[in-house]
mmCIF file of C-alpha atoms in Angstrom:
data_model
loop_
_atom_site.group_PDB
_atom_site.id
_atom_site.type_symbol
_atom_site.label_atom_id
_atom_site.label_comp_id
_atom_site.label_asym_id
_atom_site.label_seq_id
_atom_site.Cartn_x
_atom_site.Cartn_y
_atom_site.Cartn_z
ATOM 1 C CA UNK A 1 0.000 0.000 0.000
ATOM 2 C CA UNK A 2 1.190 3.496 -0.793
ATOM 3 C CA UNK A 3 -0.035 7.021 -0.274
ATOM 4 C CA UNK A 4 0.378 7.914 -3.927
ATOM 5 C CA UNK A 5 -1.868 7.361 -6.945
ATOM 6 C CA UNK A 6 -1.597 3.872 -8.381
ATOM 7 C CA UNK A 7 -1.202 5.213 -11.909
ATOM 8 C CA UNK A 8 -1.663 8.267 -14.072
ATOM 9 C CA UNK A 9 -3.358 6.467 -16.944
ATOM 10 C CA UNK A 10 -6.396 7.951 -18.615
ATOM 11 C CA UNK A 11 -9.369 7.405 -16.322
ATOM 12 C CA UNK A 12 -12.648 6.486 -18.018
ATOM 13 C CA UNK A 13 -15.370 9.060 -17.420
ATOM 14 C CA UNK A 14 -19.063 9.280 -18.216
ATOM 15 C CA UNK A 15 -19.665 6.100 -16.240
ATOM 16 C CA UNK A 16 -22.670 4.450 -17.908
ATOM 17 C CA UNK A 17 -22.081 0.751 -17.587
ATOM 18 C CA UNK A 18 -24.405 -1.825 -19.106
ATOM 19 C CA UNK A 19 -25.632 -5.194 -17.890
ATOM 20 C CA UNK A 20 -26.010 -6.572 -14.399
ATOM 21 C CA UNK A 21 -23.688 -6.223 -11.437
ATOM 22 C CA UNK A 22 -22.928 -9.690 -10.197
ATOM 23 C CA UNK A 23 -24.574 -10.369 -6.876
ATOM 24 C CA UNK A 24 -26.504 -7.145 -6.425
ATOM 25 C CA UNK A 25 -28.939 -7.626 -9.287
ATOM 26 C CA UNK A 26 -28.707 -3.949 -10.247
ATOM 27 C CA UNK A 27 -29.293 -2.927 -13.831
ATOM 28 C CA UNK A 28 -27.176 0.190 -14.026
ATOM 29 C CA UNK A 29 -27.466 1.496 -17.578
ATOM 30 C CA UNK A 30 -28.397 4.876 -16.110
ATOM 31 C CA UNK A 31 -28.081 4.227 -12.418
ATOM 32 C CA UNK A 32 -26.568 6.784 -10.085
ATOM 33 C CA UNK A 33 -23.084 6.503 -8.644
ATOM 34 C CA UNK A 34 -22.130 7.734 -5.227
ATOM 35 C CA UNK A 35 -19.791 10.054 -7.060
ATOM 36 C CA UNK A 36 -20.025 11.030 -10.706
ATOM 37 C CA UNK A 37 -16.820 11.160 -12.702
ATOM 38 C CA UNK A 38 -16.079 13.483 -15.613
ATOM 39 C CA UNK A 39 -12.918 13.085 -17.679
ATOM 40 C CA UNK A 40 -10.449 15.956 -17.702
ATOM 41 C CA UNK A 41 -7.509 14.680 -19.721
ATOM 42 C CA UNK A 42 -5.820 12.000 -17.611
ATOM 43 C CA UNK A 43 -7.704 13.065 -14.485
ATOM 44 C CA UNK A 44 -11.344 13.176 -13.421
ATOM 45 C CA UNK A 45 -13.635 15.634 -11.738
ATOM 46 C CA UNK A 46 -15.415 13.817 -8.893
ATOM 47 C CA UNK A 47 -18.884 15.313 -8.426
ATOM 48 C CA UNK A 48 -20.548 14.443 -5.092
ATOM 49 C CA UNK A 49 -24.142 13.234 -5.147
ATOM 50 C CA UNK A 50 -25.426 16.275 -3.189
ATOM 51 C CA UNK A 51 -23.967 18.624 -5.828
ATOM 52 C CA UNK A 52 -25.596 16.563 -8.563
ATOM 53 C CA UNK A 53 -28.892 16.796 -6.637
ATOM 54 C CA UNK A 54 -28.468 20.581 -6.339
ATOM 55 C CA UNK A 55 -28.227 20.686 -10.129
ATOM 56 C CA UNK A 56 -31.473 18.686 -10.335
ATOM 57 C CA UNK A 57 -33.199 21.321 -8.222
ATOM 58 C CA UNK A 58 -31.904 24.119 -10.449
ATOM 59 C CA UNK A 59 -33.425 22.408 -13.481
ATOM 60 C CA UNK A 60 -36.791 22.023 -11.799
ATOM 61 C CA UNK A 61 -36.828 25.644 -10.585
ATOM 62 C CA UNK A 62 -36.594 26.731 -14.227
ATOM 63 C CA UNK A 63 -39.303 24.300 -15.372
ATOM 64 C CA UNK A 64 -42.617 25.074 -17.052
ATOM 65 C CA UNK A 65 -44.083 26.623 -20.206
ATOM 66 C CA UNK A 66 -47.022 26.097 -22.546
ATOM 67 C CA UNK A 67 -46.013 22.500 -23.273
ATOM 68 C CA UNK A 68 -44.722 21.475 -19.851
ATOM 69 C CA UNK A 69 -46.994 22.292 -16.925
ATOM 70 C CA UNK A 70 -45.507 24.252 -14.010
ATOM 71 C CA UNK A 71 -44.349 22.506 -10.856
ATOM 72 C CA UNK A 72 -46.981 22.220 -8.073
ATOM 73 C CA UNK A 73 -46.405 22.691 -5.187
ATOM 74 C CA UNK A 74 -43.388 24.568 -6.478
ATOM 75 C CA UNK A 75 -41.158 24.990 -3.436
ATOM 76 C CA UNK A 76 -41.757 21.513 -2.049
ATOM 77 C CA UNK A 77 -41.151 19.683 -5.321
ATOM 78 C CA UNK A 78 -38.037 21.712 -6.146
ATOM 79 C CA UNK A 79 -36.726 21.055 -2.647
ATOM 80 C CA UNK A 80 -37.493 17.350 -2.999
ATOM 81 C CA UNK A 81 -35.378 17.265 -6.167
ATOM 82 C CA UNK A 82 -32.550 19.100 -4.393
ATOM 83 C CA UNK A 83 -32.673 16.678 -1.457
ATOM 84 C CA UNK A 84 -33.117 13.409 -3.327
ATOM 85 C CA UNK A 85 -29.558 12.234 -2.556
ATOM 86 C CA UNK A 86 -29.230 13.754 0.922
ATOM 87 C CA UNK A 87 -28.816 10.278 2.411
ATOM 88 C CA UNK A 88 -25.352 10.069 0.851
ATOM 89 C CA UNK A 89 -23.956 12.997 2.851
ATOM 90 C CA UNK A 90 -22.270 10.839 5.483
ATOM 91 C CA UNK A 91 -20.777 8.476 2.918
ATOM 92 C CA UNK A 92 -19.514 11.363 0.776
ATOM 93 C CA UNK A 93 -17.684 12.758 3.808
ATOM 94 C CA UNK A 94 -15.660 9.521 4.084
ATOM 95 C CA UNK A 95 -15.938 7.544 0.824
ATOM 96 C CA UNK A 96 -14.612 4.011 0.735
ATOM 97 C CA UNK A 97 -12.055 2.768 -1.770
ATOM 98 C CA UNK A 98 -12.766 0.066 -4.307
ATOM 99 C CA UNK A 99 -9.365 -1.618 -4.779
ATOM 100 C CA UNK A 100 -10.430 -3.009 -8.167
ATOM 101 C CA UNK A 101 -11.122 0.418 -9.693
ATOM 102 C CA UNK A 102 -8.786 2.413 -7.403
ATOM 103 C CA UNK A 103 -11.623 4.909 -6.980
ATOM 104 C CA UNK A 104 -14.415 5.485 -4.491
ATOM 105 C CA UNK A 105 -17.028 2.740 -4.471
ATOM 106 C CA UNK A 106 -20.031 3.221 -6.710
ATOM 107 C CA UNK A 107 -23.626 2.760 -5.594
ATOM 108 C CA UNK A 108 -23.763 -0.608 -7.310
ATOM 109 C CA UNK A 109 -20.705 -1.867 -5.469
ATOM 110 C CA UNK A 110 -22.135 -1.222 -2.011
ATOM 111 C CA UNK A 111 -24.122 -4.010 -0.401
ATOM 112 C CA UNK A 112 -27.882 -3.823 0.013
ATOM 113 C CA UNK A 113 -27.544 -3.323 3.776
ATOM 114 C CA UNK A 114 -25.497 -0.185 3.146
ATOM 115 C CA UNK A 115 -27.451 1.444 0.334
ATOM 116 C CA UNK A 116 -30.863 0.769 1.874
ATOM 117 C CA UNK A 117 -29.665 2.305 5.156
ATOM 118 C CA UNK A 118 -28.385 5.353 3.253
ATOM 119 C CA UNK A 119 -31.740 5.781 1.538
ATOM 120 C CA UNK A 120 -33.547 5.365 4.861
ATOM 121 C CA UNK A 121 -31.352 8.069 6.379
ATOM 122 C CA UNK A 122 -32.027 10.301 3.378
ATOM 123 C CA UNK A 123 -35.782 10.111 3.860
ATOM 124 C CA UNK A 124 -35.361 10.893 7.574
ATOM 125 C CA UNK A 125 -33.199 13.910 6.801
ATOM 126 C CA UNK A 126 -35.615 15.162 4.173
ATOM 127 C CA UNK A 127 -38.470 14.863 6.689
ATOM 128 C CA UNK A 128 -36.760 17.570 8.754
ATOM 129 C CA UNK A 129 -37.388 19.954 5.840
ATOM 130 C CA UNK A 130 -41.019 18.989 5.298
ATOM 131 C CA UNK A 131 -43.390 16.130 4.674
ATOM 132 C CA UNK A 132 -43.939 16.675 0.956
ATOM 133 C CA UNK A 133 -40.211 16.891 0.116
ATOM 134 C CA UNK A 134 -39.653 13.761 2.217
ATOM 135 C CA UNK A 135 -42.483 12.038 0.349
ATOM 136 C CA UNK A 136 -40.715 12.773 -2.934
ATOM 137 C CA UNK A 137 -37.355 11.513 -1.654
ATOM 138 C CA UNK A 138 -39.066 8.296 -0.551
ATOM 139 C CA UNK A 139 -40.793 7.995 -3.917
ATOM 140 C CA UNK A 140 -37.468 8.495 -5.683
ATOM 141 C CA UNK A 141 -35.982 5.608 -3.716
ATOM 142 C CA UNK A 142 -38.994 3.610 -4.879
ATOM 143 C CA UNK A 143 -38.210 4.670 -8.459
ATOM 144 C CA UNK A 144 -34.554 3.643 -8.226
ATOM 145 C CA UNK A 145 -35.195 0.193 -6.782
ATOM 146 C CA UNK A 146 -38.305 -0.398 -8.890
ATOM 147 C CA UNK A 147 -36.422 0.413 -12.084
ATOM 148 C CA UNK A 148 -32.939 -0.925 -11.459
ATOM 149 C CA UNK A 149 -33.009 -3.645 -8.801
ATOM 150 C CA UNK A 150 -33.444 -7.135 -10.253
ATOM 151 C CA UNK A 151 -34.978 -9.241 -7.507
ATOM 152 C CA UNK A 152 -34.549 -12.414 -9.567
ATOM 153 C CA UNK A 153 -30.776 -11.958 -9.898
ATOM 154 C CA UNK A 154 -30.046 -10.527 -6.449
ATOM 155 C CA UNK A 155 -28.966 -12.817 -3.587
ATOM 156 C CA UNK A 156 -32.075 -13.879 -1.626
ATOM 157 C CA UNK A 157 -30.976 -12.029 1.518
ATOM 158 C CA UNK A 158 -30.468 -8.803 -0.463
ATOM 159 C CA UNK A 159 -33.812 -9.189 -2.208
ATOM 160 C CA UNK A 160 -35.554 -9.701 1.146
ATOM 161 C CA UNK A 161 -33.807 -6.663 2.616
ATOM 162 C CA UNK A 162 -34.837 -4.434 -0.298
ATOM 163 C CA UNK A 163 -38.429 -5.692 -0.075
ATOM 164 C CA UNK A 164 -38.534 -4.787 3.640
ATOM 165 C CA UNK A 165 -37.052 -1.386 2.848
ATOM 166 C CA UNK A 166 -39.658 -0.731 0.148
ATOM 167 C CA UNK A 167 -42.468 -1.911 2.436
ATOM 168 C CA UNK A 168 -41.278 0.597 5.042
ATOM 169 C CA UNK A 169 -41.172 3.349 2.419
ATOM 170 C CA UNK A 170 -44.684 2.544 1.205
ATOM 171 C CA UNK A 171 -45.976 2.831 4.774
ATOM 172 C CA UNK A 172 -44.137 6.132 5.152
ATOM 173 C CA UNK A 173 -45.608 7.419 1.889
ATOM 174 C CA UNK A 174 -49.151 6.533 2.946
ATOM 175 C CA UNK A 175 -48.627 8.225 6.316
ATOM 176 C CA UNK A 176 -47.345 11.408 4.651
ATOM 177 C CA UNK A 177 -50.296 11.546 2.290
ATOM 178 C CA UNK A 178 -52.750 10.995 5.133
ATOM 179 C CA UNK A 179 -51.082 13.659 7.291
ATOM 180 C CA UNK A 180 -51.146 16.216 4.472
ATOM 181 C CA UNK A 181 -54.651 15.427 3.253
ATOM 182 C CA UNK A 182 -56.314 17.959 5.532
ATOM 183 C CA UNK A 183 -54.079 20.811 4.414
ATOM 184 C CA UNK A 184 -55.639 22.845 1.566
ATOM 185 C CA UNK A 185 -52.185 23.798 0.253
ATOM 186 C CA UNK A 186 -51.533 20.191 -0.705
ATOM 187 C CA UNK A 187 -54.984 19.158 -1.947
ATOM 188 C CA UNK A 188 -54.040 19.582 -5.657
ATOM 189 C CA UNK A 189 -50.799 17.643 -5.139
ATOM 190 C CA UNK A 190 -52.090 14.527 -3.345
ATOM 191 C CA UNK A 191 -54.167 12.810 -6.006
ATOM 192 C CA UNK A 192 -52.522 9.702 -7.457
ATOM 193 C CA UNK A 193 -51.955 11.410 -10.851
ATOM 194 C CA UNK A 194 -50.408 14.478 -9.175
ATOM 195 C CA UNK A 195 -48.097 12.382 -6.999
ATOM 196 C CA UNK A 196 -47.091 10.283 -9.990
ATOM 197 C CA UNK A 197 -46.394 13.416 -12.014
ATOM 198 C CA UNK A 198 -44.112 14.825 -9.330
ATOM 199 C CA UNK A 199 -42.334 11.498 -8.905
ATOM 200 C CA UNK A 200 -41.632 11.460 -12.641
ATOM 201 C CA UNK A 201 -40.477 15.086 -12.606
ATOM 202 C CA UNK A 202 -37.866 14.328 -9.949
ATOM 203 C CA UNK A 203 -36.772 11.249 -11.917
ATOM 204 C CA UNK A 204 -36.491 13.309 -15.125
ATOM 205 C CA UNK A 205 -34.343 16.091 -13.696
ATOM 206 C CA UNK A 206 -32.248 13.470 -11.901
ATOM 207 C CA UNK A 207 -31.436 11.831 -15.245
ATOM 208 C CA UNK A 208 -30.820 15.185 -16.908
ATOM 209 C CA UNK A 209 -28.482 16.182 -14.092
ATOM 210 C CA UNK A 210 -26.554 12.919 -14.423
ATOM 211 C CA UNK A 211 -25.982 13.533 -18.115
ATOM 212 C CA UNK A 212 -24.838 17.094 -17.448
ATOM 213 C CA UNK A 213 -22.525 15.944 -14.677
ATOM 214 C CA UNK A 214 -20.975 13.167 -16.743
ATOM 215 C CA UNK A 215 -20.131 15.727 -19.414
ATOM 216 C CA UNK A 216 -22.401 14.888 -22.352
ATOM 217 C CA UNK A 217 -20.621 15.336 -25.687
ATOM 218 C CA UNK A 218 -23.101 13.552 -27.960
ATOM 219 C CA UNK A 219 -26.765 12.677 -27.409
ATOM 220 C CA UNK A 220 -28.954 11.363 -24.590
ATOM 221 C CA UNK A 221 -32.666 10.705 -24.132
ATOM 222 C CA UNK A 222 -34.724 11.299 -20.989
ATOM 223 C CA UNK A 223 -37.863 9.116 -21.113
ATOM 224 C CA UNK A 224 -41.287 9.425 -19.536
ATOM 225 C CA UNK A 225 -41.224 13.177 -18.829
ATOM 226 C CA UNK A 226 -44.593 14.707 -17.773
ATOM 227 C CA UNK A 227 -45.996 17.449 -20.003
ATOM 228 C CA UNK A 228 -49.640 18.525 -19.509
ATOM 229 C CA UNK A 229 -52.060 16.438 -17.469
ATOM 230 C CA UNK A 230 -51.096 12.786 -17.646
ATOM 231 C CA UNK A 231 -49.276 13.073 -20.997
ATOM 232 C CA UNK A 232 -45.631 12.031 -21.215
ATOM 233 C CA UNK A 233 -42.837 12.661 -23.697
ATOM 234 C CA UNK A 234 -39.140 12.057 -24.285
ATOM 235 C CA UNK A 235 -36.633 14.873 -23.894
ATOM 236 C CA UNK A 236 -33.491 14.749 -26.009
ATOM 237 C CA UNK A 237 -30.217 16.363 -24.969
ATOM 238 C CA UNK A 238 -27.360 16.895 -27.367
ATOM 239 C CA UNK A 239 -24.140 18.838 -27.658
ATOM 240 C CA UNK A 240 -23.943 20.423 -31.132
ATOM 241 C CA UNK A 241 -20.206 21.104 -30.879
ATOM 242 C CA UNK A 242 -19.188 18.267 -28.587
ATOM 243 C CA UNK A 243 -18.723 20.744 -25.735
ATOM 244 C CA UNK A 244 -20.560 19.575 -22.583
ATOM 245 C CA UNK A 245 -20.774 23.192 -21.379
ATOM 246 C CA UNK A 246 -23.482 23.952 -23.952
ATOM 247 C CA UNK A 247 -26.387 21.594 -24.597
ATOM 248 C CA UNK A 248 -29.564 21.781 -26.670
ATOM 249 C CA UNK A 249 -32.757 20.464 -25.062
ATOM 250 C CA UNK A 250 -35.651 19.300 -27.280
ATOM 251 C CA UNK A 251 -38.526 19.640 -26.637
ATOM 252 C CA UNK A 252 -37.849 22.674 -24.468
ATOM 253 C CA UNK A 253 -39.311 22.307 -20.939
ATOM 254 C CA UNK A 254 -38.218 25.619 -19.398
ATOM 255 C CA UNK A 255 -39.815 29.050 -19.045
ATOM 256 C CA UNK A 256 -36.811 31.147 -20.180
ATOM 257 C CA UNK A 257 -35.218 30.919 -23.637
ATOM 258 C CA UNK A 258 -32.015 29.564 -22.082
ATOM 259 C CA UNK A 259 -31.060 28.175 -18.684
ATOM 260 C CA UNK A 260 -27.705 28.277 -16.915
ATOM 261 C CA UNK A 261 -26.974 25.660 -14.257
ATOM 262 C CA UNK A 262 -23.914 24.924 -12.165
ATOM 263 C CA UNK A 263 -22.473 22.238 -9.920
ATOM 264 C CA UNK A 264 -19.137 21.653 -8.237
ATOM 265 C CA UNK A 265 -16.666 18.819 -8.152
ATOM 266 C CA UNK A 266 -13.119 18.078 -7.100
ATOM 267 C CA UNK A 267 -10.238 17.425 -9.488
ATOM 268 C CA UNK A 268 -9.036 13.946 -8.547
ATOM 269 C CA UNK A 269 -5.692 13.034 -10.041
ATOM 270 C CA UNK A 270 -4.716 9.407 -10.680
ATOM 271 C CA UNK A 271 -5.876 6.237 -8.966
ATOM 272 C CA UNK A 272 -5.233 4.976 -5.456
ATOM 273 C CA UNK A 273 -4.261 1.844 -3.601
ATOM 274 C CA UNK A 274 -4.799 3.320 -0.141
ATOM 275 C CA UNK A 275 -8.164 4.547 1.171
ATOM 276 C CA UNK A 276 -6.706 7.177 3.479
ATOM 277 C CA UNK A 277 -4.601 8.586 0.655
ATOM 278 C CA UNK A 278 -7.686 8.728 -1.578
ATOM 279 C CA UNK A 279 -9.663 10.589 1.071
ATOM 280 C CA UNK A 280 -6.811 13.018 1.667
ATOM 281 C CA UNK A 281 -6.541 13.617 -2.068
ATOM 282 C CA UNK A 282 -10.250 14.368 -2.280
ATOM 283 C CA UNK A 283 -10.113 16.681 0.737
ATOM 284 C CA UNK A 284 -7.210 18.671 -0.684
ATOM 285 C CA UNK A 285 -8.261 18.522 -4.325
ATOM 286 C CA UNK A 286 -8.915 21.672 -6.295
ATOM 287 C CA UNK A 287 -12.596 22.599 -6.372
ATOM 288 C CA UNK A 288 -13.912 22.918 -9.910
ATOM 289 C CA UNK A 289 -17.010 24.883 -10.902
ATOM 290 C CA UNK A 290 -18.923 23.233 -13.760
ATOM 291 C CA UNK A 291 -21.273 25.649 -15.557
ATOM 292 C CA UNK A 292 -23.629 24.437 -18.282
ATOM 293 C CA UNK A 293 -25.862 26.461 -20.601
ATOM 294 C CA UNK A 294 -29.028 24.812 -21.890
ATOM 295 C CA UNK A 295 -30.483 26.249 -25.091
ATOM 296 C CA UNK A 296 -33.722 26.047 -27.032
ATOM 297 C CA UNK A 297 -33.494 24.005 -30.245
#
């Protein structure tokens, strides 16, 4: 073990693996990582999950026009998007090293006991902000496991643990809805179609934020995006010049004719064979501001 990077080879970025992770049963074609990595020459910018979630909230705060209905209730849904990865705060403060990749572990590489506990903590933290934001964080956990966790391929003990976690979340969701049902502010946002719409909105800006964070240089599609009523569409992102700092969004979901968003990461140089050295490198790494301009087609 050493306190220096294991190598200075080019580090793959835009982590969008395909297939199944052995043992966990996670389909991760577009799954989230605990940290996102963007290539910068031979190095990477490591973007923490909370910064990625902040970017999601920025997208949703700009949302709405004649084709895409505005966000309701605005503050609560935007906050829910901003908080959707708040459960990862503790892990991000002391990430663990995967010796096979010489990088911090990804979400898929953590056992079910760890990632379900992180999601549980995230819902609890979001509840301190408000019941509706916490409801959306819980629903987003439901989205992630419902879309990407393969119960048939997961070890039986992991599958049982995830089922118990989801059962707990479903009880929490029902309790939130019941508690809010007498409040006139939330009446328009508690019908099953309204809750489903807001769940899908958080999922859509989450996916958009991932693509922005990875550094999109070609094309990407965001499926199942709510428009008006119960209608859905696909949003396409592309970089006309191959520069991830400027993307075209079609169809255009925002109120303004262009939108500027920003997140932060840390410039992580090389790979590591020692966890403490990796953490020290992250702590002392240069902070990088990542601005992105989204434009109308």
